[in-house]
Amino acid sequence: MAEFKIVHYLNQFFGQVGDEDQADLPPQQKKEAVGPGVALNNALGDRAEIVKTIITGDDYFNENKAEAREKIKEFLQEDEVDLIVAGPAFNAGRYGMACGGVAEIADELNLPFVGGIYPENPGYEMYKKFGYFIETGDSVGSMRQGIADIVDFINHYIETDGKPGAPEESGYLPRGIRKNYFREERGARRAVDMLVKKIKGKEFETEYPMPSFDRVEPKPAVENLADSLVAVVTTGGIVPKGNPDKIEASSASKFGKYKLNGVQDLTDEEFETAHGGYDPVYANQDPDRVLPVDVMRDLEKEGKIGKLHEYYYATVGNGTSVANAKAFGKAIGEELARDGVQAVILTST
Amino acid sequence: MKLDLERIEVDRVVFGQENSFADGVLTIDKEDLLENIRHDHRITSLEAEIVHPGEKVRIMPVKDVVEPRIKVDKNGMFPGFIGKESQAGAGKTRVFSGTAVVTTGNVVGFQEGIIDMSGPGADYTPFSQTINVVLTCEVEEGTEEHIHEEILRILGLKAADYIAEIGLDVEPDKTESFDFKSIAQARNENNDLPLVGYIYMLQSQGLLHDTYVYGVDAKEILPTLISPAKVMDGAIVSGNCVSACDKNSTYLHQNNPVIEELYQRDGQDYNFVATIITNENVTLGDKERSSTMVAEMAESLGLDAVIINEEGFGNPDTDLILNCKKLEQKGIKTVLITDEYAGRDGSSQSLADAAVEADAVVTSGNANEVIELPAMERVIGHDRYADNIAGGFEGSLQEDGSIRVELQAITGSTDQMGYTKLSAKGY
């Protein structure tokens, strides 16, 4: 038995249980290599060994996420495991999402993950940060090469003691993770070098490839404000005095939800800002300056809006990562929609 | 625009009976220093300490860092605050190299930094390498934040000026000469070389995010040309409390690395002919106007390529990208310097804005990355702010005095003028 133990994840098809008719198969395990795992095992030789194969129907995984994950987690925790391998999933969407889901489980268990995938498979984009994905072709025709590349990577992973280095040198797809290190020259010199190359039309390599940017189209104006339930949400950090949820002054990891029942006006006795990105004096003197509850109450009385929602949401938008901001926005939006809110005023600073 | 920087190399700084400099040792009369720089009646206490690289000392929260520089004819440093504008940017400037004035105290609030003189944190701040005269200044309770900021800002400048004056009688160790040419001169001498400029973005979001040019609040300026020699003579002063990692302390303005590095290859690979300062105001109208003016100014000067660096992050990312886009659309090539806020795990989008035109970017690292700073033997200032400063979080300050923070909290760690070697890459 090789010392390095691998658990392999496959769907019902590659796990040789059945076709679409078995797509709702709950997770099962076999204490051996199956299907593509056999070739993988042979190529790994004495270095590593597949000790278990977990097989799940693609529909089951995607439609019963919680149960599927729970079961797979259980299987993974039964014995000692050094690495989880999944797929290759090629360009099969549901299979790719399942492999990605397994990467996330592996990450939760602090286990390394290697998957084979076609770069346009949505499972890669969604789950790339949780493991190492090796590029394969889009169909099963690229199985042989895919297995060979996965084996190469596993060997490299073992040789480097789990520190495979940068994606381009080590044969895995970028995980979208930025890591700090010290370069040879200071930034200003590198900028001048890059500038000279760019002027001369020579090849240069940007240190930060720009992402394609997620732009949100504004919705059309609310038609009947006088009948609408309106909420206020702020990234300006207005919180009840004492900042009960301890929202960070910068790089917020959470948002807060606070009652506005009976509140006519945000006073300096009851509210303050937790935001660390601006002079807080004026916001603390009168928190309505950032979250205009007083004006909203006036509008309510005047009949300009139907009603002010009984809760407001607040976080701090200071150095807060886009990923966190996106997650807060989604969670707040879902709650507001559930509560029947029809319009939201967002205030920043 | 000729300027001689006359450098005196300093090995040690000590307090003593009388101001003097001999054999690499700078002696400062502490009482006289404190008496001379105590410029405001609202200052309630003022203390000075000296720390050298390698000492087990933590300084926090750091407000500003200033290099002791003075004009040899005594007038002109920090124009608009101390010196006369007309005398800055020419002649001779005397510098105590390797020294800095650091201001601290119960400062303002959220966005001051940490300087560790040794240990892992020391690798990330340029000011672990300088001999620091640290001023701990407290002000009357009830002093408004912006007044507090101003008191400390002026204090730092006055102290730097006071200390530098000791150097007037000293023979400098070496002289660096800068001769910034006009476009006409450059064309005469090296007509075949491209014209290169520097787009120097100044933090000006307001509410303690202010930078001063000749004493003028940069919020109020329109983009304009500035002499790089005047920048070396303190024409740009930091008055802001943006996150410590990427705010340009006054020291970094005085030692602007982009200006220094562009000058290095001037006349060889290009002619470095223009430094354009611009601001980072908060309204879209301001952003559009400033970026349009930057692009038009660069175009009318005939620039072929520029380096652009921003200060701060988030909101100013928009200014950076607008500048880049509008310049590239005019056919002017750009290289950007920025840092990143990619989240603690490095997986988030790094900037709040992006553009396909920004194809040449230098990064000075992910400011969200977390670092453990072990306890030090001594803290100058107050470490109780660790949980509240930008980059800190609940539990940052541990019981044993160690601190777990994002690099964001370390002074100058991801400086966007490219002063340091920290960078990031994708995995």
Tab-separated table of C-alpha atoms in Angstrom, chain A:
chain	number	residue	atom	x	y	z
A	1	MET	CA	0.000	0.000	0.000
A	2	ALA	CA	1.246	3.424	-0.932
A	3	GLU	CA	1.518	5.874	1.894
A	4	PHE	CA	-0.243	8.701	0.118
A	5	LYS	CA	-3.967	7.994	0.213
A	6	ILE	CA	-6.442	9.363	-2.268
A	7	VAL	CA	-10.228	9.407	-2.295
A	8	HIS	CA	-11.710	9.735	-5.764
A	9	TYR	CA	-15.080	11.351	-6.508
A	10	LEU	CA	-17.079	10.302	-9.589
A	11	ASN	CA	-20.628	10.713	-10.862
A	12	GLN	CA	-22.968	7.811	-11.554
A	13	PHE	CA	-21.815	7.478	-15.149
A	14	PHE	CA	-18.045	7.367	-14.638
A	15	GLY	CA	-18.655	5.460	-11.420
A	16	GLN	CA	-20.163	2.762	-13.631
A	17	VAL	CA	-23.478	2.629	-11.812
A	18	GLY	CA	-25.657	3.736	-14.707
A	19	ASP	CA	-26.707	6.494	-17.060
A	20	GLU	CA	-29.217	9.316	-16.626
A	21	ASP	CA	-31.552	6.794	-14.994
A	22	GLN	CA	-29.173	6.715	-12.042
A	23	ALA	CA	-28.691	10.519	-11.845
A	24	ASP	CA	-30.550	10.642	-8.547
A	25	LEU	CA	-28.235	8.144	-6.879
A	26	PRO	CA	-27.352	9.184	-3.299
A	27	PRO	CA	-23.644	9.117	-2.334
A	28	GLN	CA	-22.108	5.661	-2.066
A	29	GLN	CA	-18.609	4.451	-1.573
A	30	LYS	CA	-16.452	1.612	-2.825
A	31	LYS	CA	-13.146	0.715	-1.260
A	32	GLU	CA	-11.378	0.549	-4.615
A	33	ALA	CA	-10.558	2.494	-7.738
A	34	VAL	CA	-13.359	2.637	-10.291
A	35	GLY	CA	-13.534	3.667	-13.975
A	36	PRO	CA	-11.063	6.492	-14.682
A	37	GLY	CA	-9.697	5.833	-11.187
A	38	VAL	CA	-8.167	2.570	-12.388
A	39	ALA	CA	-6.046	4.357	-14.990
A	40	LEU	CA	-5.195	7.030	-12.433
A	41	ASN	CA	-4.126	4.427	-9.913
A	42	ASN	CA	-1.962	2.581	-12.407
A	43	ALA	CA	-0.227	5.744	-13.506
A	44	LEU	CA	0.460	6.802	-9.923
A	45	GLY	CA	2.306	3.511	-9.290
A	46	ASP	CA	3.764	3.168	-5.817
A	47	ARG	CA	3.587	6.853	-5.017
A	48	ALA	CA	-0.074	7.127	-4.191
A	49	GLU	CA	-3.153	5.011	-4.135
A	50	ILE	CA	-6.887	5.445	-4.472
A	51	VAL	CA	-8.265	3.879	-1.304
A	52	LYS	CA	-11.883	4.790	-1.833
A	53	THR	CA	-14.236	5.993	-4.544
A	54	ILE	CA	-17.314	8.066	-3.722
A	55	ILE	CA	-20.029	7.952	-6.375
A	56	THR	CA	-23.035	10.278	-6.482
A	57	GLY	CA	-25.692	10.950	-9.075
A	58	ASP	CA	-25.324	14.418	-10.624
A	59	ASP	CA	-28.966	15.323	-10.043
A	60	TYR	CA	-28.849	14.061	-6.504
A	61	PHE	CA	-25.812	16.176	-5.683
A	62	ASN	CA	-27.231	19.337	-7.177
A	63	GLU	CA	-30.772	18.943	-5.893
A	64	ASN	CA	-30.064	17.614	-2.401
A	65	LYS	CA	-27.016	19.696	-1.612
A	66	ALA	CA	-27.186	19.561	2.151
A	67	GLU	CA	-27.774	15.805	2.360
A	68	ALA	CA	-25.214	15.001	-0.326
A	69	ARG	CA	-22.562	17.113	1.321
A	70	GLU	CA	-23.280	15.693	4.735
A	71	LYS	CA	-22.915	12.121	3.498
A	72	ILE	CA	-19.750	12.808	1.492
A	73	LYS	CA	-18.237	14.554	4.469
A	74	GLU	CA	-19.001	11.516	6.562
A	75	PHE	CA	-17.321	9.206	4.026
A	76	LEU	CA	-14.280	11.443	3.895
A	77	GLN	CA	-13.886	11.525	7.636
A	78	GLU	CA	-13.989	7.745	8.028
A	79	ASP	CA	-10.339	7.125	7.248
A	80	GLU	CA	-7.111	8.973	6.877
A	81	VAL	CA	-6.995	10.837	3.562
A	82	ASP	CA	-4.171	12.850	2.009
A	83	LEU	CA	-5.880	14.120	-1.119
A	84	ILE	CA	-9.262	14.195	-2.804
A	85	VAL	CA	-9.419	13.834	-6.576
A	86	ALA	CA	-12.588	14.518	-8.558
A	87	GLY	CA	-13.535	13.873	-12.163
A	88	PRO	CA	-12.419	14.737	-14.709
A	89	ALA	CA	-15.770	16.410	-15.337
A	90	PHE	CA	-14.826	17.838	-18.782
A	91	ASN	CA	-17.580	20.260	-19.815
A	92	ALA	CA	-20.427	18.433	-18.076
A	93	GLY	CA	-22.159	21.215	-16.129
A	94	ARG	CA	-23.850	19.283	-13.334
A	95	TYR	CA	-20.844	17.016	-12.863
A	96	GLY	CA	-18.557	20.060	-12.778
A	97	MET	CA	-20.708	21.730	-10.144
A	98	ALA	CA	-20.644	18.539	-8.085
A	99	CYS	CA	-16.838	18.281	-8.347
A	100	GLY	CA	-16.642	21.933	-7.301
A	101	GLY	CA	-18.955	21.205	-4.376
A	102	VAL	CA	-16.612	18.415	-3.330
A	103	ALA	CA	-13.715	20.899	-3.506
A	104	GLU	CA	-15.596	23.121	-1.088
A	105	ILE	CA	-16.197	20.182	1.270
A	106	ALA	CA	-12.491	19.333	1.069
A	107	ASP	CA	-11.659	22.923	1.928
A	108	GLU	CA	-13.941	22.778	4.965
A	109	LEU	CA	-12.181	19.612	6.102
A	110	ASN	CA	-8.815	21.195	5.388
A	111	LEU	CA	-8.020	18.521	2.799
A	112	PRO	CA	-6.301	19.275	-0.506
A	113	PHE	CA	-8.341	18.796	-3.668
A	114	VAL	CA	-7.431	18.110	-7.296
A	115	GLY	CA	-10.070	18.087	-10.008
A	116	GLY	CA	-10.045	17.694	-13.764
A	117	ILE	CA	-12.236	20.163	-15.635
A	118	TYR	CA	-12.747	22.111	-18.843
A	119	PRO	CA	-12.108	25.807	-18.058
A	120	GLU	CA	-15.520	26.928	-19.300
A	121	ASN	CA	-17.346	24.498	-17.055
A	122	PRO	CA	-19.166	26.726	-14.497
A	123	GLY	CA	-17.944	24.446	-11.709
A	124	TYR	CA	-14.442	25.827	-12.243
A	125	GLU	CA	-15.382	29.506	-12.068
A	126	MET	CA	-17.519	28.987	-8.981
A	127	TYR	CA	-15.272	26.747	-6.965
A	128	LYS	CA	-11.745	27.470	-8.219
A	129	LYS	CA	-10.555	28.932	-4.955
A	130	PHE	CA	-11.191	25.699	-3.053
A	131	GLY	CA	-8.740	23.466	-4.859
A	132	TYR	CA	-6.448	22.741	-7.784
A	133	PHE	CA	-8.291	22.241	-11.059
A	134	ILE	CA	-6.375	20.672	-13.941
A	135	GLU	CA	-7.416	21.658	-17.431
A	136	THR	CA	-8.915	18.930	-19.608
A	137	GLY	CA	-10.647	18.991	-22.972
A	138	ASP	CA	-14.391	19.481	-23.169
A	139	SER	CA	-15.345	15.833	-23.702
A	140	VAL	CA	-14.492	12.324	-22.657
A	141	GLY	CA	-12.274	12.037	-25.731
A	142	SER	CA	-9.607	13.908	-23.758
A	143	MET	CA	-9.691	11.402	-20.888
A	144	ARG	CA	-6.247	9.927	-21.516
A	145	GLN	CA	-4.470	13.287	-21.620
A	146	GLY	CA	-6.563	14.539	-18.708
A	147	ILE	CA	-5.583	11.607	-16.494
A	148	ALA	CA	-1.924	12.036	-17.482
A	149	ASP	CA	-2.018	15.744	-16.531
A	150	ILE	CA	-3.769	15.045	-13.245
A	151	VAL	CA	-1.156	12.390	-12.420
A	152	ASP	CA	1.657	14.813	-13.290
A	153	PHE	CA	0.170	17.365	-10.971
A	154	ILE	CA	-0.339	14.891	-8.122
A	155	ASN	CA	3.298	13.813	-8.456
A	156	HIS	CA	4.392	17.442	-8.421
A	157	TYR	CA	2.146	18.107	-5.426
A	158	ILE	CA	3.736	15.237	-3.483
A	159	GLU	CA	7.270	16.264	-4.499
A	160	THR	CA	6.748	19.848	-3.372
A	161	ASP	CA	5.244	18.733	-0.099
A	162	GLY	CA	1.875	20.284	-0.828
A	163	LYS	CA	3.308	23.603	-2.015
A	164	PRO	CA	3.028	23.353	-5.777
A	165	GLY	CA	3.813	27.011	-6.537
A	166	ALA	CA	2.234	29.257	-9.139
A	167	PRO	CA	-0.396	27.896	-11.551
A	168	GLU	CA	1.468	28.493	-14.795
A	169	GLU	CA	4.592	26.641	-13.572
A	170	SER	CA	2.722	23.820	-11.934
A	171	GLY	CA	0.055	22.929	-14.450
A	172	TYR	CA	-3.144	23.893	-12.676
A	173	LEU	CA	-5.737	26.477	-13.626
A	174	PRO	CA	-5.527	29.823	-11.784
A	175	ARG	CA	-7.498	29.733	-8.544
A	176	GLY	CA	-8.068	33.472	-8.501
A	177	ILE	CA	-6.202	33.797	-5.232
A	178	ARG	CA	-3.862	36.729	-4.775
A	179	LYS	CA	-0.849	36.095	-2.587
A	180	ASN	CA	1.732	38.562	-1.416
A	181	TYR	CA	5.460	38.245	-1.895
A	182	PHE	CA	8.468	40.510	-2.181
A	183	ARG	CA	9.825	41.155	-5.672
A	184	GLU	CA	13.447	41.943	-6.525
A	185	GLU	CA	12.906	45.591	-7.396
A	186	ARG	CA	10.702	48.220	-5.813
A	187	GLY	CA	7.361	49.035	-7.420
A	188	ALA	CA	8.382	52.377	-8.914
A	189	ARG	CA	11.321	50.801	-10.759
A	190	ARG	CA	9.111	47.994	-12.043
A	191	ALA	CA	6.637	50.597	-13.279
A	192	VAL	CA	9.383	52.400	-15.213
A	193	ASP	CA	10.602	49.084	-16.690
A	194	MET	CA	7.073	48.222	-17.756
A	195	LEU	CA	6.555	51.689	-19.212
A	196	VAL	CA	9.707	51.482	-21.330
A	197	LYS	CA	8.669	48.076	-22.644
A	198	LYS	CA	5.184	49.326	-23.435
A	199	ILE	CA	6.570	52.372	-25.250
A	200	LYS	CA	8.940	50.221	-27.303
A	201	GLY	CA	6.196	47.765	-28.162
A	202	LYS	CA	8.032	44.979	-26.349
A	203	GLU	CA	6.242	42.257	-24.484
A	204	PHE	CA	5.483	42.996	-20.840
A	205	GLU	CA	3.524	41.222	-18.171
A	206	THR	CA	1.002	43.070	-16.058
A	207	GLU	CA	1.181	42.186	-12.374
A	208	TYR	CA	-2.574	42.440	-12.002
A	209	PRO	CA	-4.695	41.205	-14.890
A	210	MET	CA	-7.915	43.211	-14.792
A	211	PRO	CA	-11.015	41.142	-14.126
A	212	SER	CA	-14.087	41.450	-16.290
A	213	PHE	CA	-16.186	43.776	-14.213
A	214	ASP	CA	-19.564	42.995	-12.803
A	215	ARG	CA	-21.794	45.956	-13.622
A	216	VAL	CA	-25.326	46.205	-12.366
A	217	GLU	CA	-27.873	47.861	-14.645
A	218	PRO	CA	-30.043	50.285	-12.642
A	219	LYS	CA	-33.679	49.213	-12.399
A	220	PRO	CA	-36.409	51.523	-13.753
A	221	ALA	CA	-37.816	54.089	-11.301
A	222	VAL	CA	-40.422	52.948	-8.796
A	223	GLU	CA	-43.815	53.799	-10.262
A	224	ASN	CA	-45.946	54.268	-7.218
A	225	LEU	CA	-43.822	55.349	-4.305
A	226	ALA	CA	-46.861	56.492	-2.300
A	227	ASP	CA	-47.965	52.873	-1.907
A	228	SER	CA	-44.540	51.330	-1.497
A	229	LEU	CA	-42.863	49.848	1.517
A	230	VAL	CA	-39.441	51.502	1.479
A	231	ALA	CA	-36.298	50.364	3.297
A	232	VAL	CA	-33.055	52.165	4.021
A	233	VAL	CA	-29.726	50.358	3.782
A	234	THR	CA	-26.330	51.929	4.311
A	235	THR	CA	-22.660	51.178	3.886
A	236	GLY	CA	-21.964	54.224	6.035
A	237	GLY	CA	-21.729	52.212	9.244
A	238	ILE	CA	-24.662	53.685	11.198
A	239	VAL	CA	-25.261	51.300	14.122
A	240	PRO	CA	-26.961	51.458	17.524
A	241	LYS	CA	-24.593	53.014	20.038
A	242	GLY	CA	-21.928	50.587	21.190
A	243	ASN	CA	-21.941	48.782	17.823
A	244	PRO	CA	-23.669	45.636	19.198
A	245	ASP	CA	-22.606	43.380	16.294
A	246	LYS	CA	-19.049	44.738	16.355
A	247	ILE	CA	-19.032	45.552	12.652
A	248	GLU	CA	-15.416	46.276	11.741
A	249	ALA	CA	-14.283	49.849	10.980
A	250	SER	CA	-12.800	48.533	7.756
A	251	SER	CA	-12.922	45.238	5.839
A	252	ALA	CA	-16.336	44.379	7.254
A	253	SER	CA	-17.070	40.685	7.649
A	254	LYS	CA	-20.739	41.189	8.483
A	255	PHE	CA	-23.744	43.468	8.297
A	256	GLY	CA	-26.278	44.379	10.984
A	257	LYS	CA	-30.067	44.497	10.992
A	258	TYR	CA	-31.628	47.015	13.387
A	259	LYS	CA	-35.142	47.985	14.377
A	260	LEU	CA	-36.631	51.322	13.383
A	261	ASN	CA	-39.967	50.773	15.131
A	262	GLY	CA	-40.852	53.988	16.933
A	263	VAL	CA	-37.623	55.693	15.832
A	264	GLN	CA	-38.451	59.133	14.404
A	265	ASP	CA	-34.969	60.507	14.299
A	266	LEU	CA	-31.474	59.023	14.774
A	267	THR	CA	-29.989	60.824	17.747
A	268	ASP	CA	-26.397	60.904	18.910
A	269	GLU	CA	-27.531	59.278	22.142
A	270	GLU	CA	-28.723	56.121	20.460
A	271	PHE	CA	-26.791	55.799	17.208
A	272	GLU	CA	-23.279	56.266	15.899
A	273	THR	CA	-21.081	55.248	13.000
A	274	ALA	CA	-18.740	52.275	13.012
A	275	HIS	CA	-17.137	53.378	9.734
A	276	GLY	CA	-13.393	53.986	9.835
A	277	GLY	CA	-13.043	55.668	6.478
A	278	TYR	CA	-14.123	59.228	7.208
A	279	ASP	CA	-14.140	61.853	9.923
A	280	PRO	CA	-16.937	60.486	12.122
A	281	VAL	CA	-17.729	63.764	13.924
A	282	TYR	CA	-20.570	64.884	11.649
A	283	ALA	CA	-22.133	61.449	11.336
A	284	ASN	CA	-21.989	60.970	15.110
A	285	GLN	CA	-23.486	64.402	15.798
A	286	ASP	CA	-26.491	63.522	13.664
A	287	PRO	CA	-26.563	59.991	12.216
A	288	ASP	CA	-29.492	61.036	9.959
A	289	ARG	CA	-26.817	62.682	7.830
A	290	VAL	CA	-25.795	59.222	6.673
A	291	LEU	CA	-29.037	57.299	7.178
A	292	PRO	CA	-31.873	59.838	6.730
A	293	VAL	CA	-34.542	58.298	8.972
A	294	ASP	CA	-35.874	61.742	9.964
A	295	VAL	CA	-36.554	62.675	6.352
A	296	MET	CA	-38.038	59.256	5.640
A	297	ARG	CA	-40.478	59.775	8.522
A	298	ASP	CA	-41.442	63.164	7.073
A	299	LEU	CA	-42.047	61.562	3.676
A	300	GLU	CA	-44.119	58.900	5.365
A	301	LYS	CA	-46.293	61.569	7.054
A	302	GLU	CA	-46.603	63.534	3.837
A	303	GLY	CA	-47.764	60.398	2.059
A	304	LYS	CA	-44.880	60.529	-0.432
A	305	ILE	CA	-43.907	56.993	0.477
A	306	GLY	CA	-46.203	54.260	1.742
A	307	LYS	CA	-44.274	53.187	4.787
A	308	LEU	CA	-40.713	52.980	6.057
A	309	HIS	CA	-39.675	49.353	6.605
A	310	GLU	CA	-39.363	48.424	10.261
A	311	TYR	CA	-35.706	47.373	9.961
A	312	TYR	CA	-32.677	48.951	8.424
A	313	TYR	CA	-29.472	47.211	7.419
A	314	ALA	CA	-25.984	48.589	7.848
A	315	THR	CA	-22.444	47.617	7.106
A	316	VAL	CA	-19.137	49.382	6.527
A	317	GLY	CA	-17.976	49.815	2.952
A	318	ASN	CA	-14.399	50.671	3.819
A	319	GLY	CA	-11.893	48.254	2.281
A	320	THR	CA	-14.589	45.603	2.388
A	321	SER	CA	-13.877	43.016	-0.271
A	322	VAL	CA	-16.134	42.809	-3.294
A	323	ALA	CA	-16.867	39.169	-2.432
A	324	ASN	CA	-18.116	40.124	1.044
A	325	ALA	CA	-20.076	43.083	-0.301
A	326	LYS	CA	-21.729	40.854	-2.877
A	327	ALA	CA	-22.696	38.299	-0.239
A	328	PHE	CA	-24.110	41.019	2.083
A	329	GLY	CA	-26.077	42.524	-0.802
A	330	LYS	CA	-27.540	39.173	-1.737
A	331	ALA	CA	-28.520	38.292	1.831
A	332	ILE	CA	-30.022	41.719	2.552
A	333	GLY	CA	-31.863	41.724	-0.781
A	334	GLU	CA	-33.376	38.322	-0.107
A	335	GLU	CA	-34.631	39.375	3.324
A	336	LEU	CA	-36.086	42.620	2.000
A	337	ALA	CA	-37.841	40.819	-0.839
A	338	ARG	CA	-39.232	38.277	1.617
A	339	ASP	CA	-40.551	41.088	3.815
A	340	GLY	CA	-42.346	42.645	0.873
A	341	VAL	CA	-40.161	45.730	0.550
A	342	GLN	CA	-40.643	47.360	-2.858
A	343	ALA	CA	-37.999	50.053	-2.863
A	344	VAL	CA	-34.697	50.602	-1.118
A	345	ILE	CA	-32.678	53.745	-0.588
A	346	LEU	CA	-28.979	52.940	-0.408
A	347	THR	CA	-26.764	55.487	1.246
A	348	SER	CA	-23.009	55.474	1.181
A	349	THR	CA	-20.473	58.008	2.411
